[in-house]
PDB file of C-alpha atoms and ligand atoms in Angstrom:
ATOM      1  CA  UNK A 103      93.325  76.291  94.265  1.00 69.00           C
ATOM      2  CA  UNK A 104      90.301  77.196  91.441  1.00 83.00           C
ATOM      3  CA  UNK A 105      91.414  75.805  88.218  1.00 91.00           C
ATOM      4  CA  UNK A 106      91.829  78.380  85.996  1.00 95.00           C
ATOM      5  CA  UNK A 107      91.787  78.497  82.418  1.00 97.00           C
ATOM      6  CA  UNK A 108      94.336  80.150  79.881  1.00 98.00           C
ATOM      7  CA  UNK A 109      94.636  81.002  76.076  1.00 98.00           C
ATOM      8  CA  UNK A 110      97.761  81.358  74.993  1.00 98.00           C
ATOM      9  CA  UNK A 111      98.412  83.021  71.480  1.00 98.00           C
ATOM     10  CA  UNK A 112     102.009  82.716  69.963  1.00 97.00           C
ATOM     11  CA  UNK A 113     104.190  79.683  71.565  1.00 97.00           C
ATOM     12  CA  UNK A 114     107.982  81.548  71.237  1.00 95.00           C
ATOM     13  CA  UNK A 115     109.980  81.578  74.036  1.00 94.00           C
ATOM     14  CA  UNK A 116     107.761  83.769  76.230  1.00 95.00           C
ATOM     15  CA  UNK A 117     104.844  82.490  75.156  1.00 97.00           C
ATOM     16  CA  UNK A 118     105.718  78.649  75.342  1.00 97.00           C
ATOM     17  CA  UNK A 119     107.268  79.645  78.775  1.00 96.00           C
ATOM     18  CA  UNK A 120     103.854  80.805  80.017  1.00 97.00           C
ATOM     19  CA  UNK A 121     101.409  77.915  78.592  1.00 97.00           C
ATOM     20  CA  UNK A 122     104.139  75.530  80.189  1.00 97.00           C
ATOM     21  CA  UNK A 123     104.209  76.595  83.728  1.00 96.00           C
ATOM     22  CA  UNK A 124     100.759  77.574  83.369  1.00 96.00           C
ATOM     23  CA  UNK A 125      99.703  74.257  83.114  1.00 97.00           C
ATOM     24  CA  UNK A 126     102.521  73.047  85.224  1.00 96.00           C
ATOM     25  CA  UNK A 127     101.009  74.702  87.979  1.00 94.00           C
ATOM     26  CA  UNK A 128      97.847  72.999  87.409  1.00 95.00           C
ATOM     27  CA  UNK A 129      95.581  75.090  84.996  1.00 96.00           C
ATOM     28  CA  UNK A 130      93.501  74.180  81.691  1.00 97.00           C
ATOM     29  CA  UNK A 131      95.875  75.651  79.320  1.00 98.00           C
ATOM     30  CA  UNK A 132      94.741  75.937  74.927  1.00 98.00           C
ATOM     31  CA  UNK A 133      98.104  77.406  73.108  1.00 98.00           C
ATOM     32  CA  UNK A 134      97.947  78.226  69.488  1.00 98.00           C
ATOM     33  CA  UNK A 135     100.388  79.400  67.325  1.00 98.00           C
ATOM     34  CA  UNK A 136     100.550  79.657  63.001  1.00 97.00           C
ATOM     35  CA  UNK A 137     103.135  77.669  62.861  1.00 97.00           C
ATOM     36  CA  UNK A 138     103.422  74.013  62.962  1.00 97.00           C
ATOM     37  CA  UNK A 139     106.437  73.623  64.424  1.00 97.00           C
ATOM     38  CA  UNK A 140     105.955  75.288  67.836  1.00 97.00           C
ATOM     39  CA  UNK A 141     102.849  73.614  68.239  1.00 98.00           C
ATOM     40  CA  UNK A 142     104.059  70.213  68.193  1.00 97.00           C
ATOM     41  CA  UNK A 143     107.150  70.835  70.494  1.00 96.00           C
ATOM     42  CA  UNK A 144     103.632  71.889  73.049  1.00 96.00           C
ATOM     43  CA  UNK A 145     101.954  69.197  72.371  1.00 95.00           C
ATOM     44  CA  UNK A 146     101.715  67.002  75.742  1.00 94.00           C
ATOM     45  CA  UNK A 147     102.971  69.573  77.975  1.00 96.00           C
ATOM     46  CA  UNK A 148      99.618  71.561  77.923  1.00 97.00           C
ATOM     47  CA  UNK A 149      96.164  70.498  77.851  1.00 97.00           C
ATOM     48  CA  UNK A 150      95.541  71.289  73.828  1.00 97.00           C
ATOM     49  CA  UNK A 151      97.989  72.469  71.491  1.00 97.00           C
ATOM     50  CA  UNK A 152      96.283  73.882  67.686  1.00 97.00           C
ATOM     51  CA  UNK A 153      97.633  75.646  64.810  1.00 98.00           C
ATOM     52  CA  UNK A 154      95.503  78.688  64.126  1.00 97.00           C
ATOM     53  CA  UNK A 155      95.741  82.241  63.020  1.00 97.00           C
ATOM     54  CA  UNK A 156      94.583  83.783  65.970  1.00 97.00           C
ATOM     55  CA  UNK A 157      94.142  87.521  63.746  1.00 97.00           C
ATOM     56  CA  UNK A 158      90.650  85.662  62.993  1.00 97.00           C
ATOM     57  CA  UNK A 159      88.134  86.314  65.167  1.00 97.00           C
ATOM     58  CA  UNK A 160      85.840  83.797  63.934  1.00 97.00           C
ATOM     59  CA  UNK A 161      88.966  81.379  64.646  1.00 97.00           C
ATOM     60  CA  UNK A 162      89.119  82.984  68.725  1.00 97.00           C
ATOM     61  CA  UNK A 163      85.424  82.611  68.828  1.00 97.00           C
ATOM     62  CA  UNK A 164      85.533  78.717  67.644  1.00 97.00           C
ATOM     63  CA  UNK A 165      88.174  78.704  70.539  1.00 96.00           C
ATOM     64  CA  UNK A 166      85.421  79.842  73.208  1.00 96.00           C
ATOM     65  CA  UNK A 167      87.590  82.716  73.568  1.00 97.00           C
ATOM     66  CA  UNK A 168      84.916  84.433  75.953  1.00 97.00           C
ATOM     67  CA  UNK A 169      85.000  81.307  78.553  1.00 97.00           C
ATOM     68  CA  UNK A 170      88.555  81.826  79.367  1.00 98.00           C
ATOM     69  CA  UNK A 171      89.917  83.234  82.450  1.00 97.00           C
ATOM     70  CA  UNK A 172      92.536  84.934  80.460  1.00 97.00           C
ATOM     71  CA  UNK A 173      93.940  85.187  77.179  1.00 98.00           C
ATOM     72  CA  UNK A 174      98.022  86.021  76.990  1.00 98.00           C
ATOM     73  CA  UNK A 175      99.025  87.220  73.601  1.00 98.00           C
ATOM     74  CA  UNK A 176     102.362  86.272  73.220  1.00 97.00           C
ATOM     75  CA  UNK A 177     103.169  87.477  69.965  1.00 96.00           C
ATOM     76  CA  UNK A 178     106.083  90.481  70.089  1.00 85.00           C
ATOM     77  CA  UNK A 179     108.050  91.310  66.836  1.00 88.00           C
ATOM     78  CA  UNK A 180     105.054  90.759  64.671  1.00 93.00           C
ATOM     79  CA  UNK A 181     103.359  94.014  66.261  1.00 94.00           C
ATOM     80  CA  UNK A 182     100.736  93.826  62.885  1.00 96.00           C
ATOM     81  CA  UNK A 183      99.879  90.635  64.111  1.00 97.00           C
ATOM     82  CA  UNK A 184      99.653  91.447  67.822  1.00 97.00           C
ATOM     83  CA  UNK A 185      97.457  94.193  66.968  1.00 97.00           C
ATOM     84  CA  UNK A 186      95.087  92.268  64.946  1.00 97.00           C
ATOM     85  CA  UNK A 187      94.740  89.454  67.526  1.00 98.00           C
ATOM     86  CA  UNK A 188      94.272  91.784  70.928  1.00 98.00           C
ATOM     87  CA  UNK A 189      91.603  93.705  68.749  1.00 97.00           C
ATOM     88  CA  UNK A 190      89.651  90.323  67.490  1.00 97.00           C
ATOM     89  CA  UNK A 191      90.099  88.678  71.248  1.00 98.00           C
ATOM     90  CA  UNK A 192      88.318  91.908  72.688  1.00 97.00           C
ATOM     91  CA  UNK A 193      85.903  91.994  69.991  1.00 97.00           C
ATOM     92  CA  UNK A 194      85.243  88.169  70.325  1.00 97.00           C
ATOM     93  CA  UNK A 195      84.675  88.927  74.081  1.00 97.00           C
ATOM     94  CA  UNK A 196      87.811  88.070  75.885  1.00 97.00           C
ATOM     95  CA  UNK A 197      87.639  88.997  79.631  1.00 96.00           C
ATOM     96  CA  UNK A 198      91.439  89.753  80.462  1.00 97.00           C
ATOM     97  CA  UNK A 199      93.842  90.316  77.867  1.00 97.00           C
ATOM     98  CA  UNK A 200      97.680  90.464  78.397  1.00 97.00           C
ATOM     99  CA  UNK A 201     100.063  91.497  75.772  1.00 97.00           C
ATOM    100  CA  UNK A 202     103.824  91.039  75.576  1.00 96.00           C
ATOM    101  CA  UNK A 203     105.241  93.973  73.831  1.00 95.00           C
ATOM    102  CA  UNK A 204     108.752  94.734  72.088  1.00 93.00           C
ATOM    103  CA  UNK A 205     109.134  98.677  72.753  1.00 93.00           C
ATOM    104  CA  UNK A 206     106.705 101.380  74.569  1.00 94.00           C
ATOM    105  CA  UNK A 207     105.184 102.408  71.805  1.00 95.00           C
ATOM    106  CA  UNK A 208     103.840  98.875  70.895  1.00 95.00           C
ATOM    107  CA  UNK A 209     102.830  99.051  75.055  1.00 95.00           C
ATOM    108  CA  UNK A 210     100.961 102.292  73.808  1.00 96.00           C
ATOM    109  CA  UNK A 211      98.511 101.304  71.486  1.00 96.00           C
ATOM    110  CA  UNK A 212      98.165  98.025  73.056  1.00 96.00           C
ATOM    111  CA  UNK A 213      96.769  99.609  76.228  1.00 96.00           C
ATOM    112  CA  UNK A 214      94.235 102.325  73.466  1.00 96.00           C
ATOM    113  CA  UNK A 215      92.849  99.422  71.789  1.00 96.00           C
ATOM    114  CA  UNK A 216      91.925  97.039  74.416  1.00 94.00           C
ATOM    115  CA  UNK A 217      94.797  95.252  76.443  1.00 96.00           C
ATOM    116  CA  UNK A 218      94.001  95.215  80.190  1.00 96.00           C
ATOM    117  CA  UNK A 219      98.056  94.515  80.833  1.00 94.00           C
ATOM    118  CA  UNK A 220     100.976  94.982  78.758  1.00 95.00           C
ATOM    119  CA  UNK A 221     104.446  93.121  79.466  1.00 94.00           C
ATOM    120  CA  UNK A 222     107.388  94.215  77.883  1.00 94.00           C
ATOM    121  CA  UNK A 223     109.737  90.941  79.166  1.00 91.00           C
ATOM    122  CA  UNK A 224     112.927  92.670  78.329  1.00 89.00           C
ATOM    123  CA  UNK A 225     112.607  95.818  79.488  1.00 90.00           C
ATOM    124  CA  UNK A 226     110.926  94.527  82.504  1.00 86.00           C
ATOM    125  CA  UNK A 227     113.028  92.793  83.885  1.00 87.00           C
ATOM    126  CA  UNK A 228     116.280  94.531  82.641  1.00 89.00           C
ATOM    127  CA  UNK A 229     114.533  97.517  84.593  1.00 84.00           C
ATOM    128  CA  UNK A 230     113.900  95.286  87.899  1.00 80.00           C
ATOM    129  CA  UNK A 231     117.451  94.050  87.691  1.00 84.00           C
ATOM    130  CA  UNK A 232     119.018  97.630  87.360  1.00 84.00           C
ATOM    131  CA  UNK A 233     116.962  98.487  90.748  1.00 79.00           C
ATOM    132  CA  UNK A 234     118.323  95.465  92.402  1.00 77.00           C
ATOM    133  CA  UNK A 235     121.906  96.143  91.956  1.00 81.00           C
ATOM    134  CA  UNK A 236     121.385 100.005  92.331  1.00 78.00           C
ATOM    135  CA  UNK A 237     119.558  98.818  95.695  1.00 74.00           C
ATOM    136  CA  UNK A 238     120.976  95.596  97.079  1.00 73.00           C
ATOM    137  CA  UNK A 239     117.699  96.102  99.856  1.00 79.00           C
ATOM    138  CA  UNK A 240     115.153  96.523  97.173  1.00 79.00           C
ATOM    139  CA  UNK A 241     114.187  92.301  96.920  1.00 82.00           C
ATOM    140  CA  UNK A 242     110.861  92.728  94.604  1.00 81.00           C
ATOM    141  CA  UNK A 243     108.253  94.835  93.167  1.00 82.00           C
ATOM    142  CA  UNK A 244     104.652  94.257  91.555  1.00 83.00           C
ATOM    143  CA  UNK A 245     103.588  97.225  90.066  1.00 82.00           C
ATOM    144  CA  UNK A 246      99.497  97.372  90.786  1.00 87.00           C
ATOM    145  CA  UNK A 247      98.442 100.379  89.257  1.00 85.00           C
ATOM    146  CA  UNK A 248     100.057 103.245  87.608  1.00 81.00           C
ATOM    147  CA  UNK A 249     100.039 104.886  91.176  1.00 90.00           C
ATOM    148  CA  UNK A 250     100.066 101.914  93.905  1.00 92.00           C
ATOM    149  CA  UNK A 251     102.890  99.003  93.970  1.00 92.00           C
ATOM    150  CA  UNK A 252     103.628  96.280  96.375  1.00 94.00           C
ATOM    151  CA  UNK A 253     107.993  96.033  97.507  1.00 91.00           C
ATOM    152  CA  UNK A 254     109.636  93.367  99.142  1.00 90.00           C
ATOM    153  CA  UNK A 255     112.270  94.760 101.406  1.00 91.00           C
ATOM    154  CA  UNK A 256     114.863  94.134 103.731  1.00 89.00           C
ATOM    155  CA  UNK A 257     114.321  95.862 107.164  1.00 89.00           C
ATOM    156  CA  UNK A 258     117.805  97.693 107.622  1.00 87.00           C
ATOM    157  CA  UNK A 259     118.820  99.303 111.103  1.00 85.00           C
ATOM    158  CA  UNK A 260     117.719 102.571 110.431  1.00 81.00           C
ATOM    159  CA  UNK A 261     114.261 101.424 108.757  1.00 83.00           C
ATOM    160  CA  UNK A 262     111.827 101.703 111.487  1.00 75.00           C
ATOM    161  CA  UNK A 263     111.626 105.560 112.231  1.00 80.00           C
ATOM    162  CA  UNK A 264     111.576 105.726 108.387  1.00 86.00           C
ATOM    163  CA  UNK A 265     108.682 103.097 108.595  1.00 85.00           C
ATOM    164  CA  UNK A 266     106.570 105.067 111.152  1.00 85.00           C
ATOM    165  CA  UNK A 267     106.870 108.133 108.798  1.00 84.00           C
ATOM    166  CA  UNK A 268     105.953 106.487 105.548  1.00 85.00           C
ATOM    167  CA  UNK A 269     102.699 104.683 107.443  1.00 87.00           C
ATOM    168  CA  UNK A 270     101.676 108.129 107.904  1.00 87.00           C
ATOM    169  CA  UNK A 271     101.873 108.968 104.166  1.00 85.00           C
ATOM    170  CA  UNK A 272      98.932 106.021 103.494  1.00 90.00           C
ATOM    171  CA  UNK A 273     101.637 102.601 103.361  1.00 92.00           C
ATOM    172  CA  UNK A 274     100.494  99.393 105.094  1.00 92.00           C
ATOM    173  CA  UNK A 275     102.881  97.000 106.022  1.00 92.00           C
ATOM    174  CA  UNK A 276     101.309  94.119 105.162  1.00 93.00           C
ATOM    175  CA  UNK A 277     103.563  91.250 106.363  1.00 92.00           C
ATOM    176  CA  UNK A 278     107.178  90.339 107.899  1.00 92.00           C
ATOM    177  CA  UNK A 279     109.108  87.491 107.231  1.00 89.00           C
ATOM    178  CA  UNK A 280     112.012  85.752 108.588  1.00 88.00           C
ATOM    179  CA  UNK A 281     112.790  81.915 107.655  1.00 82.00           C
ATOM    180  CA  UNK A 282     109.946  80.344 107.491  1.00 82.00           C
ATOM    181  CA  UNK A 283     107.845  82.691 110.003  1.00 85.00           C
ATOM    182  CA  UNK A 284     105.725  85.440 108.447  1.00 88.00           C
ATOM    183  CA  UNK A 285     103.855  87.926 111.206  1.00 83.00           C
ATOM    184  CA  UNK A 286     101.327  90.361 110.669  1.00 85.00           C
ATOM    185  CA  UNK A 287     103.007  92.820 114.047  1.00 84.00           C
ATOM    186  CA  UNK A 288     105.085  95.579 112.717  1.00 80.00           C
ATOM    187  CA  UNK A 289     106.118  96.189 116.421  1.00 80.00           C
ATOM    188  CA  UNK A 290     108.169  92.573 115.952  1.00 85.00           C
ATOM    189  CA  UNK A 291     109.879  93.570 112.929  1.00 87.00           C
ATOM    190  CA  UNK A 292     113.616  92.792 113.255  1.00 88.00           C
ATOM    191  CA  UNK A 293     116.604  93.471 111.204  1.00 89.00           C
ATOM    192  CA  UNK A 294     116.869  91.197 108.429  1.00 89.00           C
ATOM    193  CA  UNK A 295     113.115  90.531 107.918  1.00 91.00           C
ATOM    194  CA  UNK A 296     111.613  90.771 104.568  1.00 90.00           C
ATOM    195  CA  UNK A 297     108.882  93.624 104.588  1.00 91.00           C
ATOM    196  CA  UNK A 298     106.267  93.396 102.670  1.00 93.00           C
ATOM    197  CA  UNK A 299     104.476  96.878 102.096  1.00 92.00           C
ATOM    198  CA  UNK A 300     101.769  98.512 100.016  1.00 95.00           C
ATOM    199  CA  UNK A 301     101.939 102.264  98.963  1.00 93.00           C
ATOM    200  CA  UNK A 302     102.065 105.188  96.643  1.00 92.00           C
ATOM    201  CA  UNK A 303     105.118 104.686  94.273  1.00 91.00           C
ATOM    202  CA  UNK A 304     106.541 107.796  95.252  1.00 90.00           C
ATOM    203  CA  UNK A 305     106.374 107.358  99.327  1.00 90.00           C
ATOM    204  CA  UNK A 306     107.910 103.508  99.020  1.00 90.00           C
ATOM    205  CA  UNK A 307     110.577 105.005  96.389  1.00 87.00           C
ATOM    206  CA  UNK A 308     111.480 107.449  99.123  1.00 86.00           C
ATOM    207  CA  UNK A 309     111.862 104.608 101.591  1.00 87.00           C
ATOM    208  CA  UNK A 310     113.821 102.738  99.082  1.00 84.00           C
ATOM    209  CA  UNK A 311     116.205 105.498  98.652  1.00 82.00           C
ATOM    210  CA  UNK A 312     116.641 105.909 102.286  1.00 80.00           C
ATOM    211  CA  UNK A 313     117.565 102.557 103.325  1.00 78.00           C
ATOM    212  CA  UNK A 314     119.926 102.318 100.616  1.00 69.00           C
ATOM    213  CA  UNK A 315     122.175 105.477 101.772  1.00 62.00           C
TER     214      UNK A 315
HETATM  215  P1  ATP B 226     109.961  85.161  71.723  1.00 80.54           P
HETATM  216  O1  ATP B 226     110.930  86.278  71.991  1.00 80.54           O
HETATM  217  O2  ATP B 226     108.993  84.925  72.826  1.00 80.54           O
HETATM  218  O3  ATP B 226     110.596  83.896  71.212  1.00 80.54           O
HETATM  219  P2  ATP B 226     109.168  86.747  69.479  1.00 80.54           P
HETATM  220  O4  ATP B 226     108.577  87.995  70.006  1.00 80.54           O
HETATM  221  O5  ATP B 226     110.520  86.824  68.897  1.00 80.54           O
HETATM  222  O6  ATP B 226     109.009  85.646  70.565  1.00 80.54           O
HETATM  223  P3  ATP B 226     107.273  86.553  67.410  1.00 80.54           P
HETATM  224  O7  ATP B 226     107.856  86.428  66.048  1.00 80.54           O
HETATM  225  O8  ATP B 226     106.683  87.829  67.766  1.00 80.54           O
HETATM  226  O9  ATP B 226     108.315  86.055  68.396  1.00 80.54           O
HETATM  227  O10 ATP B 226     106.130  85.437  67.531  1.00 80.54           O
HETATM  228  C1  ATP B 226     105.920  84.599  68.620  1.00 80.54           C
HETATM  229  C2  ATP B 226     105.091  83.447  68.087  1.00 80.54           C
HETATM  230  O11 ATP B 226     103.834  83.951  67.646  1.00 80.54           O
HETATM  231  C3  ATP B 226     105.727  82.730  66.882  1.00 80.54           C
HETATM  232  O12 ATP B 226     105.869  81.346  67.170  1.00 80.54           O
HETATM  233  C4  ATP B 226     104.745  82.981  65.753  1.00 80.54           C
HETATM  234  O13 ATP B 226     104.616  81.869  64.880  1.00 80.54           O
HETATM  235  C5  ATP B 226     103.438  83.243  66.498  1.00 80.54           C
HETATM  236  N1  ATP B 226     102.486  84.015  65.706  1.00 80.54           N
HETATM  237  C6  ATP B 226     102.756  85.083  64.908  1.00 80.54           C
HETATM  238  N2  ATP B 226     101.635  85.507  64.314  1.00 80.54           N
HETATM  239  C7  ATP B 226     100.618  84.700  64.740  1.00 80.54           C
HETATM  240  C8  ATP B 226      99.229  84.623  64.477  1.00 80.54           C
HETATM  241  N3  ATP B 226      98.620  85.478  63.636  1.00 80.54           N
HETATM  242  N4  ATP B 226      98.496  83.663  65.097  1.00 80.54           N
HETATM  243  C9  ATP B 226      99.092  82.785  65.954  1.00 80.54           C
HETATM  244  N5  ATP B 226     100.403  82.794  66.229  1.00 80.54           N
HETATM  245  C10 ATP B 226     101.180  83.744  65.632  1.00 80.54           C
END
């Protein structure tokens, strides 16, 4: 695996979660935060830990903000703040910017002035555990674009006819797993296999809804 290399901006729970596992997982990881405190509970479990004000752009630019692979803003109740530093990170040259926002509208003009993805941790996942209990079947879902998303789902009885039909509306069944043995075949899918498809939202949501009936 590439080594990759992260800026992390604001080390509170999300955002010390993130430069953590980050660099758990191998990557060149430079968190900052204003505040002493957070910074030195980072400090050896991430490649540099700084105080900064990361609203300064000269301060991103000392950072080599451009050079990074991407830059994870992790600041969410301070939406002034969050603002300031997504707009000097873009204007400093940042690549890929992520934001973490508290409420839609924060998502909103994160997205208008820059962000190339916006989180909202909460909401997120509150939202992805409502569908899992509403739809026991339903075992993941990475949203790609506005239109296209990836699911995770458990073939059911019924599924395949279903399966057939949404393949004709454009979604590719990318894998099948069972255990420990992923195939590529959809002919060999068997009940109980985790699906892996890629579609329009709106033909896997109609898929979703009828395997869950
Ligand atoms: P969490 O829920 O992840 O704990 P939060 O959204 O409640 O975080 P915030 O108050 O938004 O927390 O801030 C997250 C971190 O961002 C804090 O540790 C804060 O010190 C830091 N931070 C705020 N402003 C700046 C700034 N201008 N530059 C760098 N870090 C900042």
């Amino acid at each position: 695996m590439k080594r990759k290399q992260f800026l992390v901006i604001g080390l509170g729970r999300f955002g010390s979660g993130v430069a953590r596992t980050l660099h758990e997982l191998g990557h060149e990881v430079i968190a900052i935060d204003s505040r002493d405190e957070p910074v030195q509970e980072m400090l050896g479990q991430v490649t540099q830990a700084a105080i900064a004000d990361a609203t300064d752009e000269t301060v991103l630019r000392n950072f080599g903000v451009s050079s990074f692979d991407a830059v994870i803003v992790a600041i969410g109740s301070n939406i002034e703040a969050n603002i300031y530093t997504t707009i000097a990170a873009k204007d400093a040259g940042a690549k890929y910017i992520v934001c973490k926002a508290v409420d839609d509208i924060s998502k909103r003009i994160l997205l208008k002035i820059g962000a190339d993805k916006v989180i909202r941790p909460e909401n997120d996942s509150g939202v992805q555990l409502a569908r899992n209990l509403a739809s026991p079947k339903l075992l993941g879902q990475i949203e790609l674009t506005n239109e296209f998303s990836v699911i995770e789902l458990e073939a059911t009885p019924n599924i395949t006819g279903k399966l057939e039909r949404v393949q004709r509306g454009g979604v590719q069944i990318l894998a099948h797993a069972r255990a420990e043995v992923v195939g590529l075949t959809p002919s060999d899918i068997q009940v109980g296999d985790k699906l892996i498809l890629l579609g329009r939202k709106a033909e896997l949501e109609k898929l979703r809804q009828s395997v869950s009936d």
